[in-house]
CSV table of C-alpha atoms in Angstrom, one decimal:
chain,number,residue,atom,x,y,z
A,37,UNK,CA,0.5,-6.0,22.8
A,38,UNK,CA,-0.3,-5.2,18.8
A,39,UNK,CA,1.8,-5.3,16.8
A,40,UNK,CA,-0.2,-4.1,13.6
A,41,UNK,CA,-3.4,-2.4,12.6
A,42,UNK,CA,-5.8,-3.3,9.8
A,43,UNK,CA,-8.1,-1.8,7.9
A,44,UNK,CA,-10.9,-2.3,5.2
A,45,UNK,CA,-12.3,0.2,3.1
A,46,UNK,CA,-14.7,-0.1,0.6
A,47,UNK,CA,-15.2,2.3,-1.8
A,48,UNK,CA,-19.0,2.7,-3.6
A,49,UNK,CA,-18.9,5.7,-5.2
A,50,UNK,CA,-16.0,8.6,-6.5
A,51,UNK,CA,-13.8,9.4,-3.8
A,52,UNK,CA,-10.2,10.9,-3.3
A,53,UNK,CA,-8.7,10.0,0.1
A,54,UNK,CA,-5.4,11.1,1.5
A,55,UNK,CA,-3.5,8.3,3.1
A,56,UNK,CA,0.2,9.1,5.3
A,57,UNK,CA,1.8,6.5,7.0
A,58,UNK,CA,3.4,8.5,9.8
A,59,UNK,CA,5.9,6.2,12.0
A,60,UNK,CA,4.7,3.2,10.2
A,61,UNK,CA,4.8,1.1,6.8
A,62,UNK,CA,1.9,0.9,5.2
A,63,UNK,CA,0.2,-2.1,2.9
A,64,UNK,CA,-2.2,-1.4,0.7
A,65,UNK,CA,-3.7,-4.7,-1.0
A,66,UNK,CA,-6.6,-4.7,-3.5
A,67,UNK,CA,-9.2,-7.3,-2.8
A,68,UNK,CA,-11.4,-6.1,-5.8
A,69,UNK,CA,-12.3,-2.7,-8.2
A,70,UNK,CA,-9.3,-0.1,-9.9
A,71,UNK,CA,-8.7,3.5,-9.1
A,72,UNK,CA,-5.5,5.1,-8.8
A,73,UNK,CA,-2.6,6.5,-6.3
A,74,UNK,CA,-0.8,9.4,-6.6
A,75,UNK,CA,2.3,9.6,-4.9
A,76,UNK,CA,4.3,12.9,-5.6
A,77,UNK,CA,5.3,12.3,-9.2
A,78,UNK,CA,4.2,9.1,-9.0
A,79,UNK,CA,0.3,7.3,-10.4
A,80,UNK,CA,0.0,3.9,-9.4
A,81,UNK,CA,-2.4,1.6,-10.5
A,82,UNK,CA,-4.7,0.2,-7.6
A,83,UNK,CA,-5.5,-2.9,-8.8
A,84,UNK,CA,-6.9,-6.1,-8.1
A,85,UNK,CA,-4.3,-7.6,-5.9
A,86,UNK,CA,-1.6,-5.3,-6.4
A,87,UNK,CA,0.0,-3.9,-3.2
A,88,UNK,CA,1.5,-0.7,-3.0
A,89,UNK,CA,3.6,-0.3,0.2
A,90,UNK,CA,4.5,3.6,1.6
A,91,UNK,CA,7.7,3.6,3.9
A,92,UNK,CA,7.5,6.1,7.2
A,93,UNK,CA,6.6,9.5,6.2
A,94,UNK,CA,5.0,9.1,2.8
A,95,UNK,CA,1.7,9.1,1.2
A,96,UNK,CA,0.0,9.4,-1.3
A,97,UNK,CA,-3.6,10.1,-3.0
A,98,UNK,CA,-6.0,7.9,-3.8
A,99,UNK,CA,-8.8,8.5,-6.5
A,100,UNK,CA,-11.7,6.4,-7.3
A,101,UNK,CA,-14.0,7.2,-10.2
A,102,UNK,CA,-17.1,5.0,-9.1
A,103,UNK,CA,-17.6,3.9,-12.4
A,104,UNK,CA,-16.7,-0.1,-12.9
A,105,UNK,CA,-17.8,-1.3,-9.1
A,106,UNK,CA,-16.5,-0.9,-5.5
A,107,UNK,CA,-12.6,-0.8,-4.6
A,108,UNK,CA,-11.6,-2.7,-2.0
A,109,UNK,CA,-8.6,-2.4,-0.1
A,110,UNK,CA,-7.0,-3.7,2.9
A,111,UNK,CA,-4.7,-1.3,5.0
A,112,UNK,CA,-2.2,-2.8,7.1
A,113,UNK,CA,0.1,-0.4,9.3
A,114,UNK,CA,3.5,-2.3,10.4
A,115,UNK,CA,5.8,0.0,12.9
A,116,UNK,CA,9.5,-0.2,11.7
A,117,UNK,CA,10.8,-2.7,14.0
A,118,UNK,CA,7.7,-5.2,13.1
A,119,UNK,CA,8.9,-4.1,9.7
A,120,UNK,CA,12.1,-5.9,9.3
A,121,UNK,CA,11.2,-9.0,11.0
A,122,UNK,CA,8.2,-9.5,8.6
A,123,UNK,CA,10.3,-8.5,5.6
A,124,UNK,CA,12.9,-11.0,6.9
A,125,UNK,CA,10.2,-13.7,7.0
A,126,UNK,CA,8.6,-13.8,3.8
A,127,UNK,CA,12.0,-14.3,1.4
A,128,UNK,CA,9.7,-13.8,-1.7
A,129,UNK,CA,8.2,-10.3,-0.7
A,130,UNK,CA,12.5,-9.8,0.4
A,131,UNK,CA,13.4,-11.0,-2.8
A,132,UNK,CA,10.9,-8.5,-4.9
A,133,UNK,CA,11.5,-5.6,-2.8
A,134,UNK,CA,13.6,-2.4,-4.0
A,135,UNK,CA,13.8,1.1,-3.6
A,136,UNK,CA,12.4,3.3,-6.4
A,137,UNK,CA,14.6,5.8,-8.0
A,138,UNK,CA,13.2,8.2,-6.5
A,139,UNK,CA,14.2,6.7,-3.8
A,140,UNK,CA,10.7,7.7,-1.7
A,141,UNK,CA,9.0,4.6,-2.5
A,142,UNK,CA,8.8,1.0,-1.4
A,143,UNK,CA,8.3,-1.0,-4.3
A,144,UNK,CA,6.9,-4.4,-3.7
A,145,UNK,CA,6.3,-7.1,-6.8
A,146,UNK,CA,2.6,-8.6,-6.4
A,147,UNK,CA,1.4,-11.3,-8.9
A,148,UNK,CA,0.4,-8.9,-11.5
A,149,UNK,CA,2.7,-5.4,-11.3
A,150,UNK,CA,5.3,-3.6,-9.7
A,151,UNK,CA,3.7,-0.5,-7.6
A,152,UNK,CA,5.9,2.0,-5.6
């Protein structure tokens, strides 16, 4: 039984890509490079070591200008049942997670920033 899916994205030229979480929690870890996620009225930096989390039914548009080297992301999708056990097993993520004022995004603190 698979409890999650993971996929690597590598953008070497300018690109715009829509992402939608569907029935899953989407976790985007930026491995290198930089871009921007546009999520409703929120603009989020997609920079190295940032973690961006979408709750089910949410999404955003990744914009990568391609000017300063490649952008590499790891996307992990967890079903809600798996997310609950994942979140409770990692105390640092649980402590750092809060709801954004808009109520639409789940925020997680990483070593460098807070992203929604």
